[in-house]
């Protein structure tokens, strides 16, 4: 179902869970993760901006050291 889509650059996981639950394992190989304790119904624009700003501050290595 995702073969025509680019792999994601950022995965935002809400609810305080620090796991993927086998969600898109192959597509997430070089994805940056951002975890938050905020539950999905309470996740708003402020939280989204926080995730984006954290992502922008990262140096992506795409599997390199």
Backbone as a ProteinNet text record, in pm:
[ID]
protein_1_A
[PRIMARY]
XXXXXXXXXXXXXXXXXXXXXXXXXXXXXXXXXXXXXXXXXXXXXXXXXXXXXXXXXXXXXXXXX
[TERTIARY]
81.7	0	86.2	212.6	297.7	402.9	393.9	500.9	518.8	416	426.8	454.7	477.1	502.4	648.9	703.3	837.5	836.9	950.6	961.4	953.6	893.3	878.4	1011.6	1024	1141.9	1127.3	1004.2	977.3	855.4	867.6	754.1	726.5	604.9	562.9	479	522.9	449.6	392.8	262.6	195.5	170.6	122.5	73.9	182.1	307	412.3	469.4	415.4	469.7	599.1	702.3	831.4	856.4	772.8	783	710	735.4	672.9	554.8	546	438.3	436.1	555.3	569	504.8	492.9	431.3	534.2	514.5	597.1	747.5	786.5	925.8	1025.6	1001.8	1098	1101.4	987.5	981.1	1044.6	1053.6	1104.6	1253.6	1324.2	1465.6	1549.7	1528.7	1608.7	1525.4	1413.5	1322.9	1367.9	1351.4	1375.7	1247.6	1263.7	1148.5	1137.5	1014.4	987.4	871.8	899.5	800.1	749.1	620.2	559.2	459	444.1	346	204.1	190.8	60	-23.3	-148.1	-238.6	-285.6	-316.6	-352.5	-465.6	-573.2	-679.3	-633.2	-528.2	-476.8	-359.2	-312.4	-199.2	-245.5	-184.8	-230	-114.5	-139.6	-40.3	87.6	74.3	190.9	282.8	222.8	300.7	364.7	289.8	342	463.5	453.3	565.8	685.9	662.1	771.1	843.2	767.2	825.9	905.6	851.7	919.5	1048.4	1044.6	1165.4	1272.9	1231.8	1328	1388.9	1307	1354.7	1453.1	1423.4	1509.8	1647	1655.3	1780.9	1868	1821.2	1896.6	1986.3	2096.8	2185.3	2158.9	2098	2062.4	2184.6	2203.9	2319.4	2280.9	2153.5	2103.8	2182.2	2200.7	2265.7	2416.4	2475.3	2618.5	2650.4	2777	2819.4	2853.6
-120	0	126.6	117.1	236.5	240.2	149.9	139.3	266.1	347.2	470.7	593.3	572.7	682.7	683.6	801.6	813	763.3	712.7	672.5	797.2	786.6	903.5	950.9	1081.5	1140	1143.2	1154.9	1168.9	1087.1	1012.1	940.3	1000.3	1044.9	1098.7	991.8	948	846.2	909.9	910.3	968.7	860.7	901.8	818.8	766.8	806.1	762.2	626.2	558.9	429	451.3	377.5	389.9	258.2	234.3	114.4	140.2	58.4	75.3	-17.4	-123.1	-221.8	-279.6	-300.8	-356.6	-270	-141.9	-48.7	-5.5	-41.3	2.2	-16.9	-132.1	-154.1	-124.1	-172.5	-151.8	-6.4	60.2	199.7	294.2	254	341.6	323.6	253.3	221.6	346.1	453	575.1	692.6	662.6	763.8	808.4	936.1	989.7	970.7	935.6	913.4	1024.5	1060.3	1157.8	1103.2	1081.4	1023.8	1130.5	1124.9	1218.7	1145.3	1193.2	1135.4	1184.3	1283.1	1340	1236.2	1221	1129.7	1192.1	1108.6	1157.8	1262	1243.6	1345.9	1482.9	1484.7	1610.4	1666.3	1593.2	1636	1748.9	1867	1984.5	2046.5	2162.3	2229.8	2260.7	2297.2	2327	2204.6	2088.2	1964.7	1930.6	1952.2	1925	2012.8	2141.2	2233.3	2190.5	2146.2	2098.3	1979.8	1887.8	1772	1814.4	1904.8	1952.6	2025.1	2108.4	2181.2	2084.6	1980.8	1880.4	1807.7	1776.7	1709.6	1798.3	1925.8	2018.7	2032.7	2008.4	2020.9	1896.1	1792.2	1667.3	1662.3	1591.8	1567.3	1424.3	1408.5	1275.6	1208.5	1080.8	1006.2	891.4	861.2	756	625	584.5	457.6	468.5	583.8	600.6	633.2	631.7	659.6	805.2
0	0	0	35.4	41.8	-68.5	-165.8	-265.2	-348.5	-363.9	-442.4	-356.1	-227.9	-135.3	-92.4	-68.8	-12.9	130.7	176	315.6	403.6	522	609.2	666.3	686.1	749	900.6	947.9	1090.8	1128.7	1238.4	1296	1432.1	1454.1	1584.1	1651.8	1768.1	1843.3	1970	1982	2097.6	2203.3	2316.8	2428	2520.9	2500.6	2590.4	2558.4	2458.7	2417.4	2340.9	2376.8	2307.8	2234.3	2135.2	2052	1921.1	1821.8	1691.4	1669.6	1745.1	1730.2	1589	1530.2	1395.6	1287.1	1312.7	1218.2	1113.8	988.7	875.7	901.8	948.9	988.8	878.1	758.3	648.6	605.9	602.4	558.9	659.9	785.3	891	919	832.7	857.2	882.6	808.9	824.5	874.8	934.8	987.3	1126.4	1154.5	1288.9	1370.4	1498.3	1585.5	1688	1719.1	1824.4	1907.8	2036.1	2127	2222.8	2251.2	2344.9	2433.5	2555.7	2648.2	2619.9	2534.2	2502.3	2428.1	2465.9	2396.6	2265.1	2166.9	2034.5	2035.7	2110.3	2108.3	2158.4	2240.1	2295.6	2216.1	2116.2	2034.1	1943.9	1962.5	1887.5	1809.3	1752.1	1669.1	1747.1	1873	1956.4	1968.6	1990.1	2000.2	1865.8	1759.1	1625.1	1594.5	1626.5	1604.4	1687.8	1810.7	1896.2	1830.9	1773.6	1706.2	1583.4	1504.3	1384.2	1420.6	1523.9	1565.8	1616.3	1687.5	1733.7	1614	1516.1	1395	1318.1	1308.6	1235.3	1301.6	1429.8	1501.9	1497.2	1432.7	1427.1	1304.6	1319	1206.5	1161	1046.4	996.8	935.4	970.3	921.6	828.8	818.2	729.4	745.5	870	900.1	921.1	889	909.2	1053.6	1086.7	1223.8	1239.7
[MASK]
+++++++++++++++++++++++++++++++++++++++++++++++++++++++++++++++++

